[in-house]
mmCIF file of C-alpha atoms in Angstrom:
data_model
loop_
_atom_site.group_PDB
_atom_site.id
_atom_site.type_symbol
_atom_site.label_atom_id
_atom_site.label_comp_id
_atom_site.label_asym_id
_atom_site.label_seq_id
_atom_site.Cartn_x
_atom_site.Cartn_y
_atom_site.Cartn_z
ATOM 1 C CA MET A 1 27.898 -24.534 7.405
ATOM 2 C CA ASN A 2 25.985 -22.396 9.877
ATOM 3 C CA HIS A 3 24.238 -19.851 7.640
ATOM 4 C CA HIS A 4 24.160 -16.406 9.157
ATOM 5 C CA ILE A 5 24.418 -12.708 8.509
ATOM 6 C CA LYS A 6 26.523 -10.588 10.803
ATOM 7 C CA ILE A 7 26.286 -6.857 11.363
ATOM 8 C CA ASP A 8 29.210 -5.659 13.387
ATOM 9 C CA SER A 9 30.511 -2.381 14.815
ATOM 10 C CA VAL A 10 28.012 0.024 13.281
ATOM 11 C CA PHE A 11 28.901 3.622 14.078
ATOM 12 C CA LEU A 12 26.442 6.264 12.944
ATOM 13 C CA GLN A 13 26.431 9.940 13.797
ATOM 14 C CA PHE A 14 24.139 12.790 12.720
ATOM 15 C CA GLN A 15 26.104 16.009 13.227
ATOM 16 C CA GLU A 16 26.840 15.981 16.972
ATOM 17 C CA LYS A 17 24.414 13.180 17.843
ATOM 18 C CA LYS A 18 25.985 9.708 18.051
ATOM 19 C CA VAL A 19 23.109 7.342 17.241
ATOM 20 C CA LEU A 20 24.950 4.022 16.951
ATOM 21 C CA ARG A 21 28.212 3.365 18.803
ATOM 22 C CA GLY A 22 29.373 -0.050 17.728
ATOM 23 C CA ALA A 23 25.981 -1.783 17.538
ATOM 24 C CA SER A 24 26.434 -5.428 16.534
ATOM 25 C CA LEU A 25 24.385 -8.577 16.121
ATOM 26 C CA SER A 26 24.103 -11.655 13.978
ATOM 27 C CA VAL A 27 21.097 -13.553 12.666
ATOM 28 C CA ALA A 28 21.272 -17.229 11.807
ATOM 29 C CA LYS A 29 18.832 -19.216 9.725
ATOM 30 C CA ASN A 30 16.070 -20.743 11.878
ATOM 31 C CA GLN A 31 16.430 -17.881 14.343
ATOM 32 C CA VAL A 32 14.323 -14.857 15.250
ATOM 33 C CA ILE A 33 16.213 -11.904 16.664
ATOM 34 C CA GLY A 34 14.242 -9.098 18.299
ATOM 35 C CA ILE A 35 15.419 -5.518 18.755
ATOM 36 C CA LEU A 36 13.701 -3.251 21.259
ATOM 37 C CA GLY A 37 14.452 0.330 22.131
ATOM 38 C CA ARG A 38 12.971 3.717 22.875
ATOM 39 C CA ASN A 39 11.860 6.123 20.156
ATOM 40 C CA GLY A 40 14.845 7.681 18.441
ATOM 41 C CA CYS A 41 17.358 5.188 19.858
ATOM 42 C CA GLY A 42 18.369 4.113 16.344
ATOM 43 C CA LYS A 43 16.416 0.882 15.711
ATOM 44 C CA SER A 44 15.183 1.911 12.292
ATOM 45 C CA CYS A 45 18.562 3.483 11.494
ATOM 46 C CA PHE A 46 20.206 0.148 12.271
ATOM 47 C CA LEU A 47 17.833 -1.628 9.864
ATOM 48 C CA LYS A 48 18.428 1.067 7.243
ATOM 49 C CA VAL A 49 22.177 0.488 7.542
ATOM 50 C CA ILE A 50 21.619 -3.235 6.914
ATOM 51 C CA THR A 51 19.484 -2.556 3.841
ATOM 52 C CA GLY A 52 21.907 0.041 2.491
ATOM 53 C CA GLN A 53 19.630 3.072 2.830
ATOM 54 C CA LEU A 54 21.936 4.761 5.317
ATOM 55 C CA GLN A 55 25.692 4.978 5.060
ATOM 56 C CA PRO A 56 27.187 4.919 8.563
ATOM 57 C CA ASP A 57 30.638 6.142 9.578
ATOM 58 C CA PHE A 58 31.689 2.503 9.948
ATOM 59 C CA LYS A 59 30.119 -0.922 9.562
ATOM 60 C CA TYR A 60 31.129 -4.508 8.941
ATOM 61 C CA ILE A 61 28.459 -6.638 7.314
ATOM 62 C CA SER A 62 28.997 -10.236 6.264
ATOM 63 C CA HIS A 63 27.070 -13.233 5.003
ATOM 64 C CA ASN A 64 28.552 -16.575 6.053
ATOM 65 C CA ASP A 65 31.733 -14.678 7.034
ATOM 66 C CA VAL A 66 32.127 -13.110 3.579
ATOM 67 C CA GLN A 67 32.124 -9.321 3.836
ATOM 68 C CA MET A 68 29.403 -7.524 1.891
ATOM 69 C CA LYS A 69 28.751 -3.825 1.392
ATOM 70 C CA ASN A 70 25.018 -4.234 0.998
ATOM 71 C CA LEU A 71 23.012 -7.378 1.734
ATOM 72 C CA TYR A 72 20.421 -6.407 -0.880
ATOM 73 C CA LYS A 73 23.102 -6.793 -3.579
ATOM 74 C CA LYS A 74 22.972 -10.556 -3.193
ATOM 75 C CA LYS A 75 19.796 -11.594 -4.952
ATOM 76 C CA GLY A 76 17.322 -13.447 -2.775
ATOM 77 C CA LEU A 77 19.334 -13.026 0.411
ATOM 78 C CA ILE A 78 17.165 -10.542 2.315
ATOM 79 C CA ASN A 79 13.865 -8.792 1.978
ATOM 80 C CA TYR A 80 12.643 -5.900 4.051
ATOM 81 C CA LEU A 81 9.398 -4.653 5.538
ATOM 82 C CA PRO A 82 9.640 -0.886 6.118
ATOM 83 C CA GLN A 83 7.387 0.947 8.586
ATOM 84 C CA HIS A 84 5.193 2.396 5.833
ATOM 85 C CA ASP A 85 3.062 0.918 3.002
ATOM 86 C CA PHE A 86 5.346 0.147 0.104
ATOM 87 C CA HIS A 87 3.417 -1.799 -2.500
ATOM 88 C CA PRO A 88 2.025 -0.282 -5.702
ATOM 89 C CA LYS A 89 -1.583 0.526 -4.929
ATOM 90 C CA SER A 90 -2.870 -0.412 -8.388
ATOM 91 C CA LEU A 91 -1.934 -4.107 -8.059
ATOM 92 C CA THR A 92 -4.222 -6.835 -6.738
ATOM 93 C CA ILE A 93 -3.071 -9.079 -3.897
ATOM 94 C CA SER A 94 -2.957 -12.044 -6.322
ATOM 95 C CA THR A 95 -0.562 -10.145 -8.562
ATOM 96 C CA LEU A 96 1.612 -9.215 -5.594
ATOM 97 C CA LEU A 97 1.715 -12.874 -4.548
ATOM 98 C CA SER A 98 2.884 -13.889 -8.018
ATOM 99 C CA TYR A 99 5.649 -11.264 -7.992
ATOM 100 C CA TYR A 100 6.870 -12.629 -4.656
ATOM 101 C CA GLY A 101 6.770 -16.201 -5.963
ATOM 102 C CA ILE A 102 4.042 -17.262 -3.526
ATOM 103 C CA LYS A 103 1.361 -19.667 -4.734
ATOM 104 C CA LYS A 104 -2.102 -18.144 -4.452
ATOM 105 C CA GLU A 105 -3.719 -21.456 -3.476
ATOM 106 C CA SER A 106 -1.259 -22.209 -0.693
ATOM 107 C CA PHE A 107 -1.532 -18.630 0.627
ATOM 108 C CA ALA A 108 -5.339 -18.919 0.646
ATOM 109 C CA SER A 109 -5.227 -22.242 2.481
ATOM 110 C CA THR A 110 -2.673 -21.005 5.026
ATOM 111 C CA TYR A 111 -4.558 -17.763 5.657
ATOM 112 C CA PRO A 112 -8.267 -18.529 5.053
ATOM 113 C CA SER A 113 -9.332 -15.222 6.637
ATOM 114 C CA LEU A 114 -7.552 -13.377 3.820
ATOM 115 C CA LYS A 115 -8.937 -15.502 0.986
ATOM 116 C CA ASP A 116 -11.618 -12.955 0.034
ATOM 117 C CA LYS A 117 -9.001 -10.204 -0.268
ATOM 118 C CA LEU A 118 -6.930 -11.875 -2.974
ATOM 119 C CA ASN A 119 -8.708 -10.314 -5.952
ATOM 120 C CA ARG A 120 -8.889 -6.867 -4.439
ATOM 121 C CA ARG A 121 -6.565 -4.037 -5.279
ATOM 122 C CA PHE A 122 -4.045 -3.096 -2.616
ATOM 123 C CA SER A 123 -5.486 0.438 -2.554
ATOM 124 C CA SER A 124 -8.966 -0.844 -1.648
ATOM 125 C CA LEU A 125 -7.828 -2.453 1.625
ATOM 126 C CA SER A 126 -7.913 -0.744 5.011
ATOM 127 C CA GLY A 127 -4.657 0.299 6.704
ATOM 128 C CA GLY A 128 -4.636 -2.781 8.962
ATOM 129 C CA GLU A 129 -5.456 -5.146 6.087
ATOM 130 C CA ARG A 130 -2.672 -3.628 3.988
ATOM 131 C CA ARG A 131 -0.229 -4.061 6.854
ATOM 132 C CA ILE A 132 -0.931 -7.735 7.496
ATOM 133 C CA ILE A 133 -0.776 -8.504 3.771
ATOM 134 C CA GLU A 134 2.605 -6.748 3.523
ATOM 135 C CA VAL A 135 3.982 -8.572 6.565
ATOM 136 C CA LEU A 136 2.885 -11.941 5.175
ATOM 137 C CA LEU A 137 4.211 -11.208 1.677
ATOM 138 C CA VAL A 138 7.649 -10.445 3.105
ATOM 139 C CA LEU A 139 7.574 -13.440 5.447
ATOM 140 C CA GLU A 140 6.259 -15.981 2.928
ATOM 141 C CA SER A 141 8.586 -14.977 0.089
ATOM 142 C CA PRO A 142 11.522 -17.312 -0.545
ATOM 143 C CA SER A 143 14.330 -14.994 0.660
ATOM 144 C CA GLN A 144 16.835 -16.397 3.161
ATOM 145 C CA TYR A 145 16.313 -13.619 5.712
ATOM 146 C CA SER A 146 13.489 -11.182 6.449
ATOM 147 C CA ILE A 147 13.927 -7.856 8.199
ATOM 148 C CA LEU A 148 10.705 -6.576 9.726
ATOM 149 C CA ASP A 149 10.338 -3.000 10.944
ATOM 150 C CA GLU A 150 7.234 -2.785 13.172
ATOM 151 C CA PRO A 151 5.217 -5.729 11.802
ATOM 152 C CA PHE A 152 2.681 -5.597 14.677
ATOM 153 C CA THR A 153 1.833 -1.935 14.285
ATOM 154 C CA HIS A 154 -1.657 -1.116 12.879
ATOM 155 C CA VAL A 155 -2.869 -4.723 13.021
ATOM 156 C CA MET A 156 -5.667 -6.003 15.259
ATOM 157 C CA PRO A 157 -4.983 -8.615 17.983
ATOM 158 C CA ILE A 158 -6.273 -11.612 16.005
ATOM 159 C CA GLN A 159 -3.995 -10.647 13.115
ATOM 160 C CA THR A 160 -1.096 -10.244 15.537
ATOM 161 C CA ASP A 161 -1.618 -13.896 16.456
ATOM 162 C CA ILE A 162 -1.570 -14.851 12.767
ATOM 163 C CA ILE A 163 1.718 -12.988 12.282
ATOM 164 C CA LYS A 164 3.258 -14.589 15.368
ATOM 165 C CA ALA A 165 2.247 -18.083 14.233
ATOM 166 C CA SER A 166 3.664 -17.375 10.775
ATOM 167 C CA ILE A 167 6.967 -16.194 12.211
ATOM 168 C CA GLN A 168 7.271 -19.384 14.260
ATOM 169 C CA ARG A 169 6.519 -21.549 11.208
ATOM 170 C CA ILE A 170 8.631 -19.622 8.703
ATOM 171 C CA LYS A 171 11.714 -19.428 10.905
ATOM 172 C CA GLN A 172 12.213 -23.114 10.067
ATOM 173 C CA ARG A 173 13.484 -21.968 6.671
ATOM 174 C CA LYS A 174 14.784 -18.425 7.194
ATOM 175 C CA GLY A 175 16.350 -16.007 9.663
ATOM 176 C CA ILE A 176 14.173 -13.141 10.871
ATOM 177 C CA LEU A 177 15.175 -9.805 12.368
ATOM 178 C CA ILE A 178 12.320 -7.909 13.967
ATOM 179 C CA THR A 179 11.800 -4.625 15.753
ATOM 180 C CA ASP A 180 8.579 -3.276 17.211
ATOM 181 C CA HIS A 181 7.324 -1.268 20.177
ATOM 182 C CA GLN A 182 4.893 -4.037 21.119
ATOM 183 C CA TYR A 183 7.558 -5.649 23.264
ATOM 184 C CA THR A 184 5.427 -8.518 24.563
ATOM 185 C CA ASN A 185 4.883 -9.736 20.996
ATOM 186 C CA VAL A 186 8.588 -9.375 20.241
ATOM 187 C CA LEU A 187 9.443 -11.301 23.431
ATOM 188 C CA ASP A 188 6.971 -14.038 22.447
ATOM 189 C CA VAL A 189 8.448 -14.721 19.013
ATOM 190 C CA SER A 190 12.159 -14.018 19.459
ATOM 191 C CA ASP A 191 14.909 -16.514 20.245
ATOM 192 C CA GLU A 192 17.239 -13.693 21.266
ATOM 193 C CA ILE A 193 16.369 -10.129 22.258
ATOM 194 C CA PHE A 194 18.519 -7.025 22.285
ATOM 195 C CA LEU A 195 17.768 -3.621 23.718
ATOM 196 C CA LEU A 196 19.317 -0.852 21.666
ATOM 197 C CA LYS A 197 20.468 1.612 24.276
ATOM 198 C CA ASP A 198 23.216 4.232 24.182
ATOM 199 C CA GLY A 199 24.020 3.118 20.635
ATOM 200 C CA THR A 200 24.863 -0.476 21.520
ATOM 201 C CA MET A 201 22.975 -3.779 21.604
ATOM 202 C CA GLN A 202 22.396 -5.048 25.138
ATOM 203 C CA ALA A 203 21.268 -8.646 25.545
ATOM 204 C CA ILE A 204 17.914 -9.147 27.266
ATOM 205 C CA ASN A 205 16.811 -12.393 28.881
ATOM 206 C CA ASN A 206 13.368 -11.503 30.172
ATOM 207 C CA GLU A 207 10.924 -8.737 31.001
ATOM 208 C CA SER A 208 12.655 -7.853 34.266
ATOM 209 C CA ASP A 209 15.836 -7.039 32.317
ATOM 210 C CA LEU A 210 13.780 -4.544 30.345
ATOM 211 C CA ARG A 211 12.547 -3.041 33.638
ATOM 212 C CA GLU A 212 16.084 -2.866 35.006
ATOM 213 C CA LYS A 213 17.319 -1.076 31.929
ATOM 214 C CA GLY A 214 14.465 1.433 32.065
ATOM 215 C CA TYR A 215 12.609 0.343 28.903
ATOM 216 C CA ILE A 216 9.402 -0.475 30.839
ATOM 217 C CA LEU A 217 8.130 0.484 34.297
ATOM 218 C CA MET B 1 9.657 -11.505 -18.195
ATOM 219 C CA LYS B 2 8.779 -10.840 -14.569
ATOM 220 C CA ASN B 3 11.607 -8.295 -14.362
ATOM 221 C CA LEU B 4 10.411 -6.537 -17.517
ATOM 222 C CA ARG B 5 6.889 -6.290 -16.085
ATOM 223 C CA LEU B 6 8.303 -4.839 -12.870
ATOM 224 C CA LEU B 7 10.493 -2.361 -14.763
ATOM 225 C CA LEU B 8 7.504 -1.196 -16.821
ATOM 226 C CA LEU B 9 5.366 -0.974 -13.691
ATOM 227 C CA TYR B 10 7.944 1.311 -12.080
ATOM 228 C CA SER B 11 8.531 3.521 -15.105
ATOM 229 C CA ARG B 12 5.167 3.704 -16.902
ATOM 230 C CA ASP B 13 4.084 7.097 -15.476
ATOM 231 C CA TYR B 14 7.496 8.555 -16.231
ATOM 232 C CA LEU B 15 7.571 7.079 -19.737
ATOM 233 C CA PHE B 16 4.079 8.368 -20.518
ATOM 234 C CA LEU B 17 5.089 11.909 -19.596
ATOM 235 C CA SER B 18 8.515 11.753 -21.202
ATOM 236 C CA VAL B 19 7.121 10.416 -24.492
ATOM 237 C CA LEU B 20 4.677 13.346 -24.559
ATOM 238 C CA ILE B 21 7.605 15.729 -23.980
ATOM 239 C CA SER B 22 9.627 13.983 -26.712
ATOM 240 C CA LEU B 23 6.724 14.314 -29.151
ATOM 241 C CA ALA B 24 6.447 18.010 -28.345
ATOM 242 C CA PHE B 25 10.170 18.487 -29.063
ATOM 243 C CA LEU B 26 9.973 16.501 -32.290
ATOM 244 C CA PHE B 27 6.918 18.467 -33.394
ATOM 245 C CA VAL B 28 8.703 21.799 -32.862
ATOM 246 C CA LEU B 29 12.076 20.747 -34.359
ATOM 247 C CA PRO B 30 11.136 21.120 -38.081
ATOM 248 C CA THR B 31 9.981 24.678 -37.398
ATOM 249 C CA ALA B 32 13.058 25.590 -35.337
ATOM 250 C CA GLY B 33 15.496 24.060 -37.820
ATOM 251 C CA LEU B 34 18.437 21.684 -37.543
ATOM 252 C CA ASP B 35 20.822 24.423 -36.305
ATOM 253 C CA LYS B 36 18.944 24.255 -32.981
ATOM 254 C CA LEU B 37 19.419 20.481 -32.743
ATOM 255 C CA THR B 38 22.268 20.537 -30.161
ATOM 256 C CA ALA B 39 20.277 22.826 -27.863
ATOM 257 C CA PHE B 40 17.231 20.575 -28.274
ATOM 258 C CA ILE B 41 19.210 17.468 -27.336
ATOM 259 C CA TRP B 42 20.626 19.068 -24.184
ATOM 260 C CA PHE B 43 17.251 20.507 -23.238
ATOM 261 C CA LYS B 44 15.509 17.143 -23.677
ATOM 262 C CA PHE B 45 18.238 15.417 -21.635
ATOM 263 C CA ALA B 46 17.893 17.982 -18.814
ATOM 264 C CA VAL B 47 14.079 17.668 -18.825
ATOM 265 C CA SER B 48 14.358 13.852 -18.722
ATOM 266 C CA VAL B 49 16.756 13.871 -15.766
ATOM 267 C CA GLY B 50 14.601 16.434 -13.916
ATOM 268 C CA THR B 51 11.405 14.446 -14.558
ATOM 269 C CA LEU B 52 13.123 11.247 -13.472
ATOM 270 C CA LEU B 53 14.226 12.813 -10.188
ATOM 271 C CA ILE B 54 10.631 13.895 -9.472
ATOM 272 C CA HIS B 55 9.416 10.403 -10.428
ATOM 273 C CA ARG B 56 12.006 8.841 -8.112
ATOM 274 C CA LYS B 57 10.753 11.001 -5.235
ATOM 275 C CA ARG B 58 7.135 9.990 -5.969
ATOM 276 C CA LYS B 59 8.078 6.310 -5.957
ATOM 277 C CA GLU B 60 10.383 6.573 -2.933
ATOM 278 C CA LYS B 61 8.195 4.403 -0.679
ATOM 279 C CA GLU B 62 7.580 1.757 -3.345
ATOM 280 C CA ILE B 63 11.256 1.113 -4.030
ATOM 281 C CA PHE B 64 11.407 -1.659 -1.418
ATOM 282 C CA PHE B 65 8.834 -3.628 -3.406
ATOM 283 C CA TYR B 66 11.231 -3.650 -6.362
ATOM 284 C CA MET B 67 14.235 -4.330 -4.133
ATOM 285 C CA ASN B 68 12.419 -7.253 -2.513
ATOM 286 C CA ASN B 69 11.852 -8.532 -6.035
ATOM 287 C CA ARG B 70 15.560 -8.381 -6.853
ATOM 288 C CA LEU B 71 15.644 -5.080 -8.742
ATOM 289 C CA GLY B 72 17.826 -2.337 -7.297
ATOM 290 C CA GLU B 73 16.981 1.348 -7.516
ATOM 291 C CA ARG B 74 19.753 1.850 -10.074
ATOM 292 C CA ASP B 75 18.234 -0.882 -12.287
ATOM 293 C CA VAL B 76 14.769 0.680 -12.389
ATOM 294 C CA LEU B 77 16.032 4.241 -12.871
ATOM 295 C CA LEU B 78 18.435 3.236 -15.660
ATOM 296 C CA PHE B 79 15.693 1.304 -17.449
ATOM 297 C CA ALA B 80 13.356 4.304 -17.304
ATOM 298 C CA LEU B 81 15.977 6.781 -18.526
ATOM 299 C CA LEU B 82 17.418 4.569 -21.269
ATOM 300 C CA THR B 83 13.969 3.610 -22.591
ATOM 301 C CA ASP B 84 12.980 7.275 -22.672
ATOM 302 C CA LEU B 85 16.175 8.292 -24.455
ATOM 303 C CA GLY B 86 15.898 5.329 -26.825
ATOM 304 C CA ILE B 87 12.405 6.407 -27.894
ATOM 305 C CA TRP B 88 13.622 10.003 -28.220
ATOM 306 C CA ILE B 89 16.615 9.062 -30.402
ATOM 307 C CA LEU B 90 14.429 6.866 -32.609
ATOM 308 C CA GLY B 91 11.912 9.698 -33.074
ATOM 309 C CA LEU B 92 14.708 12.190 -33.668
ATOM 310 C CA THR B 93 16.265 9.998 -36.361
ATOM 311 C CA LEU B 94 12.926 9.670 -38.144
ATOM 312 C CA VAL B 95 12.237 13.433 -38.012
ATOM 313 C CA ILE B 96 15.760 14.367 -39.213
ATOM 314 C CA ASN B 97 15.505 11.891 -42.111
ATOM 315 C CA TRP B 98 12.173 13.430 -43.034
ATOM 316 C CA MET B 99 13.647 16.944 -42.840
ATOM 317 C CA ILE B 100 16.680 16.370 -45.102
#
């Protein structure tokens, strides 16, 4: 069976403003799907619909063609990286790793530059350090799909490369949905790209498509 | 065990405050008398729900950590409220037995 989640025909409206007008996509295991779009076009809203934080006017969400109201309801199916810090500040990185079911030793060997951070509290890290740790926790955890909202924001270029390499390695065992304004990074890691424009997902093949559709100059 | 640790992590601030409030109620009850018991129960319940709503707002950003670890928002909120009310009912039973 081809494992996949499908998000189809999402219609979302805030008062008079129609944010999503039938936005649809599907993510298969071993695939990275990238979503690009201007500020306020509804990227984060789309992710919030998937994770059940927003109730749209209409949506059809399924996992392996079985309809689901909320993907979070199925244990271990998805995990989510929101735009903001979301881990309890009092916990150490080692403790967070154990909650996510990630072995400390294997994490330290995969990411040697983060080894000295493992015994520190989350609150003691800088904004960029917190962000990369959160991205890697979500990616490395054993869920079937990861949904990443702006994973490249607030991290320095060398850490961006670490995240990109991790995405490429981890997609062998999970499906990844990603959105970020750093479009070159999204283009680099994604197997399929969509531009969210006028409330719908428009397929993008390369950078010149983005230029044509007015996303970049 | 992991789930219990996560539930306690989410609710510990709330439980600390709500146990203090429960103790205050139980301390005042013998002075007020058992005829005020119904009012006390409703007041405690209202204070618990109000405190829990404030706690939920404070923990709004952290909820994805619990959701990523397979605990929904309803699970963590119910655990906090039921533990609080369980402690309150236990304390209430002990105080009423002592009073009569």
